PDB file of C-alpha atoms in Angstrom:
ATOM      1  CA  MET E   1       0.020   0.087   0.029  1.00 39.00           C
ATOM      2  CA  ILE E   2       1.629   3.064   1.118  1.00 41.00           C
ATOM      3  CA  ASP E   3       5.298   1.584   1.150  1.00 39.00           C
ATOM      4  CA  LEU E   4       4.699   0.308  -2.778  1.00 35.00           C
ATOM      5  CA  LEU E   5       4.264   4.011  -3.912  1.00 41.00           C
ATOM      6  CA  ARG E   6       7.671   5.060  -5.059  1.00 42.00           C
ATOM      7  CA  GLY E   7       8.841   8.593  -4.369  1.00 40.00           C
ATOM      8  CA  ASP E   8       9.928  10.736  -7.355  1.00 46.00           C
ATOM      9  CA  THR E   9      10.321  14.328  -8.478  1.00 66.00           C
ATOM     10  CA  ILE E  10       6.498  14.625  -8.302  1.00 86.00           C
ATOM     11  CA  PHE E  11       5.383  12.655  -5.340  1.00 87.00           C
ATOM     12  CA  THR E  12       8.129  12.043  -2.610  1.00 88.00           C
ATOM     13  CA  LEU E  13       6.279  10.763   0.215  1.00 91.00           C
ATOM     14  CA  GLY E  14       6.215   6.889  -0.735  1.00 89.00           C
ATOM     15  CA  ARG E  15       8.934   4.683   0.518  1.00 86.00           C
ATOM     16  CA  ASN E  16      10.083   1.485  -1.486  1.00 78.00           C
ATOM     17  CA  MET E  17       9.008  -1.935  -0.258  1.00 77.00           C
ATOM     18  CA  ASP E  18      12.066  -3.669  -1.002  1.00 73.00           C
ATOM     19  CA  PHE E  19      11.434  -7.413  -0.533  1.00 75.00           C
ATOM     20  CA  SER E  20      15.135  -8.268  -0.382  1.00 75.00           C
ATOM     21  CA  TYR E  21      14.895  -7.022   3.249  1.00 79.00           C
ATOM     22  CA  ARG E  22      13.894  -9.725   5.636  1.00 86.00           C
ATOM     23  CA  THR E  23      11.890  -7.049   7.609  1.00 85.00           C
ATOM     24  CA  ASN E  24       9.676  -6.275   4.542  1.00 89.00           C
ATOM     25  CA  GLN E  25       9.403 -10.006   3.884  1.00 91.00           C
ATOM     26  CA  LEU E  26       8.141 -10.749   7.497  1.00 94.00           C
ATOM     27  CA  ILE E  27       5.618  -7.834   7.528  1.00 95.00           C
ATOM     28  CA  ALA E  28       4.203  -9.111   4.372  1.00 94.00           C
ATOM     29  CA  ILE E  29       3.817 -12.388   5.608  1.00 95.00           C
ATOM     30  CA  LEU E  30       2.282 -11.433   9.011  1.00 96.00           C
ATOM     31  CA  SER E  31      -0.169  -9.209   7.233  1.00 96.00           C
ATOM     32  CA  VAL E  32      -1.409 -12.103   4.942  1.00 96.00           C
ATOM     33  CA  VAL E  33      -1.714 -14.540   7.935  1.00 97.00           C
ATOM     34  CA  VAL E  34      -3.709 -11.917  10.019  1.00 97.00           C
ATOM     35  CA  ALA E  35      -5.820 -11.362   7.394  1.00 97.00           C
ATOM     36  CA  ALA E  36      -6.533 -15.071   6.751  1.00 97.00           C
ATOM     37  CA  ILE E  37      -6.900 -15.373  10.756  1.00 96.00           C
ATOM     38  CA  GLY E  38      -9.402 -12.416  10.556  1.00 96.00           C
ATOM     39  CA  TRP E  39     -11.246 -13.860   7.919  1.00 96.00           C
ATOM     40  CA  ILE E  40     -11.822 -17.254   9.758  1.00 95.00           C
ATOM     41  CA  LEU E  41     -12.498 -15.679  13.275  1.00 95.00           C
ATOM     42  CA  ILE E  42     -14.918 -12.676  11.990  1.00 94.00           C
ATOM     43  CA  GLY E  43     -16.299 -14.655   9.124  1.00 92.00           C
ATOM     44  CA  ASP E  44     -16.044 -12.147   6.503  1.00 93.00           C
ATOM     45  CA  ILE E  45     -13.075 -11.813   3.960  1.00 95.00           C
ATOM     46  CA  SER E  46     -13.271  -8.219   3.575  1.00 96.00           C
ATOM     47  CA  SER E  47     -13.053  -7.648   7.422  1.00 96.00           C
ATOM     48  CA  GLY E  48     -10.200  -9.961   7.378  1.00 96.00           C
ATOM     49  CA  LEU E  49      -8.392  -7.936   4.653  1.00 97.00           C
ATOM     50  CA  TYR E  50      -8.949  -4.755   6.789  1.00 97.00           C
ATOM     51  CA  VAL E  51      -7.530  -6.139   9.932  1.00 97.00           C
ATOM     52  CA  GLY E  52      -4.524  -7.410   8.016  1.00 97.00           C
ATOM     53  CA  GLY E  53      -4.267  -4.087   6.224  1.00 97.00           C
ATOM     54  CA  GLY E  54      -4.399  -2.467   9.803  1.00 97.00           C
ATOM     55  CA  VAL E  55      -1.305  -4.588  10.985  1.00 98.00           C
ATOM     56  CA  PHE E  56       0.737  -3.762   7.979  1.00 97.00           C
ATOM     57  CA  LEU E  57      -0.096   0.280   8.441  1.00 98.00           C
ATOM     58  CA  THR E  58       0.654  -0.314  12.181  1.00 98.00           C
ATOM     59  CA  TRP E  59       4.165  -1.395  11.168  1.00 97.00           C
ATOM     60  CA  SER E  60       4.376   1.366   8.583  1.00 97.00           C
ATOM     61  CA  LEU E  61       3.361   4.121  10.989  1.00 97.00           C
ATOM     62  CA  SER E  62       5.949   2.662  13.475  1.00 97.00           C
ATOM     63  CA  ARG E  63       8.607   2.742  10.836  1.00 96.00           C
ATOM     64  CA  ASP E  64       8.144   6.294  10.309  1.00 97.00           C
ATOM     65  CA  LEU E  65       7.962   7.156  14.093  1.00 97.00           C
ATOM     66  CA  ASP E  66      10.869   5.210  14.916  1.00 97.00           C
ATOM     67  CA  PRO E  67      13.041   4.656  12.028  1.00 95.00           C
ATOM     68  CA  LYS E  68      16.247   3.684  14.190  1.00 94.00           C
ATOM     69  CA  HIS E  69      14.863   0.353  15.429  1.00 94.00           C
ATOM     70  CA  ALA E  70      13.440  -1.840  12.615  1.00 91.00           C
ATOM     71  CA  TYR E  71      11.908  -4.356  15.015  1.00 94.00           C
ATOM     72  CA  SER E  72      10.001  -2.042  17.246  1.00 96.00           C
ATOM     73  CA  ALA E  73       7.486  -1.963  14.401  1.00 97.00           C
ATOM     74  CA  PHE E  74       7.095  -5.650  14.555  1.00 97.00           C
ATOM     75  CA  LEU E  75       6.017  -5.449  18.299  1.00 97.00           C
ATOM     76  CA  ALA E  76       3.470  -2.790  17.576  1.00 98.00           C
ATOM     77  CA  ALA E  77       1.975  -4.865  14.758  1.00 98.00           C
ATOM     78  CA  ALA E  78       1.646  -7.794  17.331  1.00 97.00           C
ATOM     79  CA  PHE E  79      -0.555  -5.644  19.554  1.00 97.00           C
ATOM     80  CA  ALA E  80      -2.441  -4.497  16.523  1.00 98.00           C
ATOM     81  CA  ILE E  81      -3.488  -8.274  15.956  1.00 97.00           C
ATOM     82  CA  LEU E  82      -5.917  -7.712  18.950  1.00 96.00           C
ATOM     83  CA  ASN E  83      -8.427  -6.408  16.366  1.00 97.00           C
ATOM     84  CA  VAL E  84      -9.240  -9.888  15.139  1.00 96.00           C
ATOM     85  CA  PHE E  85     -10.939 -10.681  18.354  1.00 94.00           C
ATOM     86  CA  TYR E  86     -13.011  -7.658  18.521  1.00 93.00           C
ATOM     87  CA  TYR E  87     -13.902  -6.059  15.089  1.00 95.00           C
ATOM     88  CA  GLU E  88     -16.286  -3.183  14.309  1.00 95.00           C
ATOM     89  CA  THR E  89     -14.620  -1.129  11.527  1.00 95.00           C
ATOM     90  CA  ILE E  90     -11.057   0.237  10.509  1.00 96.00           C
ATOM     91  CA  GLN E  91     -10.541   3.591   8.942  1.00 96.00           C
ATOM     92  CA  LEU E  92      -7.697   2.450   6.771  1.00 97.00           C
ATOM     93  CA  LEU E  93      -7.686   5.984   4.638  1.00 97.00           C
ATOM     94  CA  VAL E  94      -7.313   7.938   8.060  1.00 98.00           C
ATOM     95  CA  ILE E  95      -4.396   5.812   9.024  1.00 98.00           C
ATOM     96  CA  PHE E  96      -2.855   6.595   5.451  1.00 97.00           C
ATOM     97  CA  TRP E  97      -3.550  10.114   5.937  1.00 98.00           C
ATOM     98  CA  ILE E  98      -1.636  10.138   9.264  1.00 98.00           C
ATOM     99  CA  ILE E  99       1.308   8.412   7.491  1.00 98.00           C
ATOM    100  CA  LEU E 100       1.588  10.835   4.862  1.00 97.00           C
ATOM    101  CA  LEU E 101       1.587  13.862   7.231  1.00 97.00           C
ATOM    102  CA  ILE E 102       4.120  12.466   9.156  1.00 97.00           C
ATOM    103  CA  ARG E 103       6.285  11.874   6.349  1.00 96.00           C
ATOM    104  CA  ILE E 104       5.729  15.375   5.046  1.00 95.00           C
ATOM    105  CA  VAL E 105       7.111  16.858   8.497  1.00 95.00           C
ATOM    106  CA  ASN E 106      10.080  14.641   9.338  1.00 94.00           C
ATOM    107  CA  ASN E 107      11.343  13.943   5.701  1.00 92.00           C
ATOM    108  CA  ILE E 108      12.219  10.610   6.443  1.00 94.00           C
ATOM    109  CA  THR E 109      12.262   9.781   2.472  1.00 92.00           C
ATOM    110  CA  GLY E 110      15.015  12.114   2.249  1.00 89.00           C
ATOM    111  CA  LYS E 111      13.374  14.167  -0.591  1.00 88.00           C
ATOM    112  CA  SER E 112      11.905  17.725  -0.187  1.00 83.00           C
ATOM    113  CA  GLN E 113       8.403  18.258  -0.229  1.00 84.00           C
ATOM    114  CA  THR E 114       7.124  19.202  -3.839  1.00 90.00           C
ATOM    115  CA  PHE E 115       3.820  21.045  -4.668  1.00 91.00           C
ATOM    116  CA  PHE E 116       2.065  17.841  -5.494  1.00 94.00           C
ATOM    117  CA  ASP E 117       2.925  16.153  -1.987  1.00 95.00           C
ATOM    118  CA  LEU E 118       1.335  19.345  -0.312  1.00 96.00           C
ATOM    119  CA  PHE E 119      -1.574  19.563  -2.456  1.00 96.00           C
ATOM    120  CA  SER E 120      -2.362  15.815  -2.656  1.00 96.00           C
ATOM    121  CA  VAL E 121      -2.247  15.602   1.257  1.00 97.00           C
ATOM    122  CA  LEU E 122      -4.417  18.850   1.396  1.00 98.00           C
ATOM    123  CA  GLY E 123      -6.953  17.217  -1.052  1.00 98.00           C
ATOM    124  CA  LEU E 124      -6.996  13.954   1.133  1.00 98.00           C
ATOM    125  CA  SER E 125      -7.582  16.322   4.448  1.00 98.00           C
ATOM    126  CA  ILE E 126     -10.431  18.288   2.678  1.00 98.00           C
ATOM    127  CA  TYR E 127     -12.032  15.022   1.228  1.00 98.00           C
ATOM    128  CA  LEU E 128     -11.935  13.671   4.949  1.00 98.00           C
ATOM    129  CA  SER E 129     -13.281  16.674   6.498  1.00 98.00           C
ATOM    130  CA  PHE E 130     -16.228  16.718   4.103  1.00 97.00           C
ATOM    131  CA  THR E 131     -16.890  12.984   4.061  1.00 97.00           C
ATOM    132  CA  ASN E 132     -16.852  12.864   7.967  1.00 96.00           C
ATOM    133  CA  GLU E 133     -18.200  16.387   8.438  1.00 96.00           C
ATOM    134  CA  ASN E 134     -15.424  17.267  10.827  1.00 97.00           C
ATOM    135  CA  SER E 135     -12.918  20.337  10.278  1.00 98.00           C
ATOM    136  CA  LEU E 136     -10.278  18.490  12.466  1.00 98.00           C
ATOM    137  CA  TYR E 137      -8.554  17.112   9.355  1.00 98.00           C
ATOM    138  CA  LEU E 138      -7.947  20.590   8.272  1.00 98.00           C
ATOM    139  CA  LEU E 139      -6.695  21.741  11.539  1.00 98.00           C
ATOM    140  CA  VAL E 140      -4.168  18.897  11.842  1.00 98.00           C
ATOM    141  CA  TYR E 141      -2.912  19.600   8.308  1.00 98.00           C
ATOM    142  CA  LEU E 142      -2.478  23.274   9.522  1.00 98.00           C
ATOM    143  CA  LEU E 143      -0.442  22.241  12.538  1.00 98.00           C
ATOM    144  CA  ALA E 144       1.854  19.875   9.818  1.00 97.00           C
ATOM    145  CA  MET E 145       2.437  23.072   7.918  1.00 96.00           C
ATOM    146  CA  ALA E 146       3.002  25.176  10.780  1.00 96.00           C
ATOM    147  CA  LEU E 147       5.663  22.668  12.139  1.00 96.00           C
ATOM    148  CA  ILE E 148       7.308  22.968   8.699  1.00 94.00           C
ATOM    149  CA  LEU E 149       7.490  26.752   8.812  1.00 93.00           C
ATOM    150  CA  VAL E 150       9.008  26.710  12.244  1.00 91.00           C
ATOM    151  CA  ASP E 151      12.092  24.869  11.114  1.00 83.00           C
ATOM    152  CA  LYS E 152      12.386  26.414   7.494  1.00 74.00           C
ATOM    153  CA  GLN E 153      12.388  29.920   6.035  1.00 64.00           C
ATOM    154  CA  LYS E 154       9.008  30.975   4.980  1.00 67.00           C
ATOM    155  CA  SER E 155       7.998  28.895   1.912  1.00 84.00           C
ATOM    156  CA  LYS E 156       5.668  30.293  -0.510  1.00 89.00           C
ATOM    157  CA  LYS E 157       4.196  26.985  -1.503  1.00 91.00           C
ATOM    158  CA  VAL E 158       3.856  25.790   2.313  1.00 93.00           C
ATOM    159  CA  LEU E 159       2.142  29.352   3.077  1.00 94.00           C
ATOM    160  CA  PHE E 160      -0.131  29.019  -0.021  1.00 95.00           C
ATOM    161  CA  VAL E 161      -1.545  25.700   1.335  1.00 96.00           C
ATOM    162  CA  SER E 162      -1.842  26.893   4.793  1.00 96.00           C
ATOM    163  CA  GLY E 163      -3.849  29.737   3.481  1.00 96.00           C
ATOM    164  CA  ILE E 164      -6.110  27.587   1.808  1.00 97.00           C
ATOM    165  CA  SER E 165      -6.825  25.288   4.776  1.00 98.00           C
ATOM    166  CA  LEU E 166      -7.154  28.011   7.203  1.00 98.00           C
ATOM    167  CA  GLY E 167      -9.759  29.314   4.894  1.00 98.00           C
ATOM    168  CA  LEU E 168     -11.599  26.042   4.710  1.00 98.00           C
ATOM    169  CA  PHE E 169     -11.188  25.314   8.403  1.00 98.00           C
ATOM    170  CA  ILE E 170     -12.974  28.683   9.240  1.00 98.00           C
ATOM    171  CA  ILE E 171     -15.734  28.002   6.764  1.00 97.00           C
ATOM    172  CA  GLU E 172     -16.193  24.354   7.880  1.00 97.00           C
ATOM    173  CA  THR E 173     -15.848  25.243  11.644  1.00 97.00           C
ATOM    174  CA  PHE E 174     -17.895  28.419  12.202  1.00 96.00           C
ATOM    175  CA  PHE E 175     -20.193  28.175   9.297  1.00 96.00           C
ATOM    176  CA  MET E 176     -20.964  24.803   8.809  1.00 96.00           C
ATOM    177  CA  GLY E 177     -20.493  23.366  12.331  1.00 94.00           C
ATOM    178  CA  TYR E 178     -17.961  20.679  11.392  1.00 96.00           C
ATOM    179  CA  LEU E 179     -15.895  20.665  14.926  1.00 95.00           C
ATOM    180  CA  THR E 180     -17.800  19.388  17.882  1.00 92.00           C
ATOM    181  CA  PHE E 181     -16.484  17.814  21.043  1.00 92.00           C
ATOM    182  CA  ASN E 182     -17.063  14.159  21.357  1.00 87.00           C
ATOM    183  CA  TYR E 183     -18.657  13.475  24.736  1.00 83.00           C
ATOM    184  CA  ARG E 184     -17.628  10.152  25.703  1.00 80.00           C
ATOM    185  CA  GLU E 185     -17.602   8.169  29.137  1.00 81.00           C
ATOM    186  CA  TYR E 186     -13.966   9.560  29.754  1.00 78.00           C
ATOM    187  CA  LEU E 187     -13.741   7.749  33.246  1.00 80.00           C
ATOM    188  CA  SER E 188     -14.190   4.272  31.592  1.00 89.00           C
ATOM    189  CA  PRO E 189     -11.160   2.358  31.992  1.00 90.00           C
ATOM    190  CA  ILE E 190     -10.324   2.090  28.229  1.00 90.00           C
ATOM    191  CA  HIS E 191     -10.593   5.833  27.947  1.00 92.00           C
ATOM    192  CA  VAL E 192      -8.375   6.209  30.987  1.00 94.00           C
ATOM    193  CA  VAL E 193      -5.758   4.058  29.730  1.00 95.00           C
ATOM    194  CA  SER E 194      -5.846   5.831  26.383  1.00 95.00           C
ATOM    195  CA  LEU E 195      -5.487   9.203  27.700  1.00 95.00           C
ATOM    196  CA  ILE E 196      -2.543   8.070  30.159  1.00 97.00           C
ATOM    197  CA  LEU E 197      -0.798   6.442  27.192  1.00 97.00           C
ATOM    198  CA  LEU E 198      -1.347   9.583  24.790  1.00 97.00           C
ATOM    199  CA  GLY E 199       0.097  11.726  27.531  1.00 97.00           C
ATOM    200  CA  LEU E 200       3.094   9.444  28.273  1.00 97.00           C
ATOM    201  CA  SER E 201       3.800   9.376  24.255  1.00 98.00           C
ATOM    202  CA  PHE E 202       4.912  12.979  24.446  1.00 98.00           C
ATOM    203  CA  VAL E 203       7.682  11.953  27.115  1.00 97.00           C
ATOM    204  CA  LEU E 204       8.564   8.901  25.129  1.00 97.00           C
ATOM    205  CA  PHE E 205       9.069  10.653  21.997  1.00 98.00           C
ATOM    206  CA  TRP E 206      11.117  13.405  23.457  1.00 97.00           C
ATOM    207  CA  PHE E 207      13.599  10.665  24.434  1.00 97.00           C
ATOM    208  CA  LEU E 208      13.108   8.650  21.151  1.00 96.00           C
ATOM    209  CA  SER E 209      14.068  11.606  19.124  1.00 96.00           C
ATOM    210  CA  LYS E 210      17.494  11.732  20.638  1.00 95.00           C
ATOM    211  CA  GLU E 211      18.140   8.402  18.847  1.00 93.00           C
ATOM    212  CA  LYS E 212      20.372   9.038  15.745  1.00 93.00           C
ATOM    213  CA  ALA E 213      18.258   7.923  12.609  1.00 94.00           C
ATOM    214  CA  GLU E 214      18.957   7.932   8.964  1.00 93.00           C
ATOM    215  CA  ASP E 215      16.317   8.579   6.111  1.00 91.00           C
ATOM    216  CA  ASP E 216      15.838   6.577   3.114  1.00 90.00           C
ATOM    217  CA  LYS E 217      18.831   8.075   1.281  1.00 90.00           C
ATOM    218  CA  GLY E 218      21.059   7.231   4.296  1.00 90.00           C
ATOM    219  CA  HIS E 219      21.275  10.954   5.508  1.00 93.00           C
ATOM    220  CA  PRO E 220      20.959  11.708   9.208  1.00 95.00           C
ATOM    221  CA  VAL E 221      17.605  12.818  10.156  1.00 94.00           C
ATOM    222  CA  LYS E 222      17.387  16.081  11.958  1.00 94.00           C
ATOM    223  CA  ARG E 223      16.400  15.719  15.553  1.00 96.00           C
ATOM    224  CA  TYR E 224      13.836  18.641  15.153  1.00 96.00           C
ATOM    225  CA  GLU E 225      12.103  16.947  11.897  1.00 95.00           C
ATOM    226  CA  LEU E 226      11.682  13.420  13.818  1.00 97.00           C
ATOM    227  CA  LEU E 227      10.358  15.147  16.827  1.00 97.00           C
ATOM    228  CA  ALA E 228       7.999  17.064  14.982  1.00 97.00           C
ATOM    229  CA  GLY E 229       6.711  14.219  13.350  1.00 97.00           C
ATOM    230  CA  GLN E 230       6.325  12.371  16.414  1.00 98.00           C
ATOM    231  CA  PHE E 231       4.619  15.291  18.112  1.00 98.00           C
ATOM    232  CA  LEU E 232       2.274  15.471  15.156  1.00 98.00           C
ATOM    233  CA  TYR E 233       1.232  11.989  15.571  1.00 98.00           C
ATOM    234  CA  SER E 234       0.501  12.282  19.523  1.00 98.00           C
ATOM    235  CA  VAL E 235      -1.436  15.328  19.033  1.00 98.00           C
ATOM    236  CA  THR E 236      -3.329  13.996  15.845  1.00 98.00           C
ATOM    237  CA  ILE E 237      -4.467  10.881  17.866  1.00 98.00           C
ATOM    238  CA  LEU E 238      -5.540  13.009  20.802  1.00 97.00           C
ATOM    239  CA  LEU E 239      -7.487  15.420  18.732  1.00 97.00           C
ATOM    240  CA  LEU E 240      -9.220  12.289  17.011  1.00 97.00           C
ATOM    241  CA  PHE E 241      -9.874  11.006  20.298  1.00 96.00           C
ATOM    242  CA  LEU E 242     -11.634  14.333  21.672  1.00 95.00           C
ATOM    243  CA  PHE E 243     -13.222  15.660  18.559  1.00 96.00           C
ATOM    244  CA  SER E 244     -14.289  12.667  16.513  1.00 94.00           C
ATOM    245  CA  PRO E 245     -16.023   9.352  16.826  1.00 91.00           C
ATOM    246  CA  LEU E 246     -12.850   7.448  16.784  1.00 92.00           C
ATOM    247  CA  ALA E 247     -13.441   3.774  16.108  1.00 93.00           C
ATOM    248  CA  ILE E 248     -12.304   1.288  18.531  1.00 95.00           C
ATOM    249  CA  ASN E 249     -10.249  -0.618  16.225  1.00 97.00           C
ATOM    250  CA  ASN E 250      -8.332   2.415  14.995  1.00 98.00           C
ATOM    251  CA  LEU E 251      -7.523   3.473  18.631  1.00 97.00           C
ATOM    252  CA  ILE E 252      -6.162  -0.038  19.111  1.00 97.00           C
ATOM    253  CA  ILE E 253      -3.755   0.470  16.147  1.00 98.00           C
ATOM    254  CA  TYR E 254      -2.728   4.077  17.550  1.00 98.00           C
ATOM    255  CA  LEU E 255      -2.117   2.819  20.903  1.00 98.00           C
ATOM    256  CA  SER E 256      -0.271  -0.126  19.537  1.00 98.00           C
ATOM    257  CA  VAL E 257       1.992   2.071  17.796  1.00 98.00           C
ATOM    258  CA  ILE E 258       2.997   3.977  21.086  1.00 98.00           C
ATOM    259  CA  VAL E 259       3.066   0.799  23.440  1.00 98.00           C
ATOM    260  CA  GLY E 260       5.156  -1.256  20.927  1.00 98.00           C
ATOM    261  CA  VAL E 261       7.754   1.515  20.081  1.00 98.00           C
ATOM    262  CA  GLY E 262       7.675   2.298  23.758  1.00 97.00           C
ATOM    263  CA  CYS E 263       8.360  -1.069  25.232  1.00 97.00           C
ATOM    264  CA  TYR E 264      11.090  -1.841  22.560  1.00 97.00           C
ATOM    265  CA  PHE E 265      12.788   1.317  23.091  1.00 96.00           C
ATOM    266  CA  ILE E 266      12.618   0.836  27.026  1.00 95.00           C
ATOM    267  CA  GLY E 267      13.815  -2.845  26.734  1.00 95.00           C
ATOM    268  CA  CYS E 268      16.977  -1.912  24.503  1.00 92.00           C
ATOM    269  CA  LYS E 269      17.963   0.717  27.230  1.00 89.00           C
ATOM    270  CA  LEU E 270      17.526  -1.632  30.029  1.00 90.00           C
ATOM    271  CA  LEU E 271      19.304  -4.338  28.035  1.00 89.00           C
ATOM    272  CA  LYS E 272      22.422  -1.758  27.258  1.00 84.00           C
ATOM    273  CA  ARG E 273      22.394  -1.103  31.094  1.00 84.00           C
ATOM    274  CA  GLY E 274      22.675  -4.765  31.832  1.00 71.00           C
TER     275      GLY E 274
END
């Protein structure tokens, strides 16, 4: 899916899926196996495919957030397998959108953003905002553009798309009523745990961003860009939790990324000390 898109001079947000690497072979096999298990347990082939796709995108998200440790993504993917035991729906397009936003901010592909990158992700943000009647997607896009502008000189293309998204956000929010607080039973155990993990993720990513990592071109990733992408992820999930009817299966995927990456990072530190 997302990793099968090859980045070029027009679209730079794709990452090659080279099957000569053992990790890529393993995640492909794992995704197919989970899809088959999901089909058997849930009793529907499309649901099984969604669960398998969710495992793959969990792995992809983790690889973008923690490029230093290849196997932390597998731990996250393992947690995401929980979706086979309780399945309602998985919004794969939203996960795909988050991945693209992270790659725009952290430059993990090693290529500079193009107009096509910015406008294609803006277009997807607009599509999600209208289909879900939620201007939150435009707000997150604005945050991503702001994080880019903080680190770089003012870019006309970034300012241009920011102006478009800001205008649409104002229209959708104040004239169409597309942004409303999602009232939940926030004291329920799953919601309490979710909020705690989201809060801890900011601390986790602060320390994780200190790990030296390389982009797809073999160049060092700037700490600010890596941390900005991680920060964007935590804020995005928190906003989705508060201002959207977040599907439980998507929440499991988002939290699996945090738990998987966090456990692997802490485990590595403990092993080094030992």
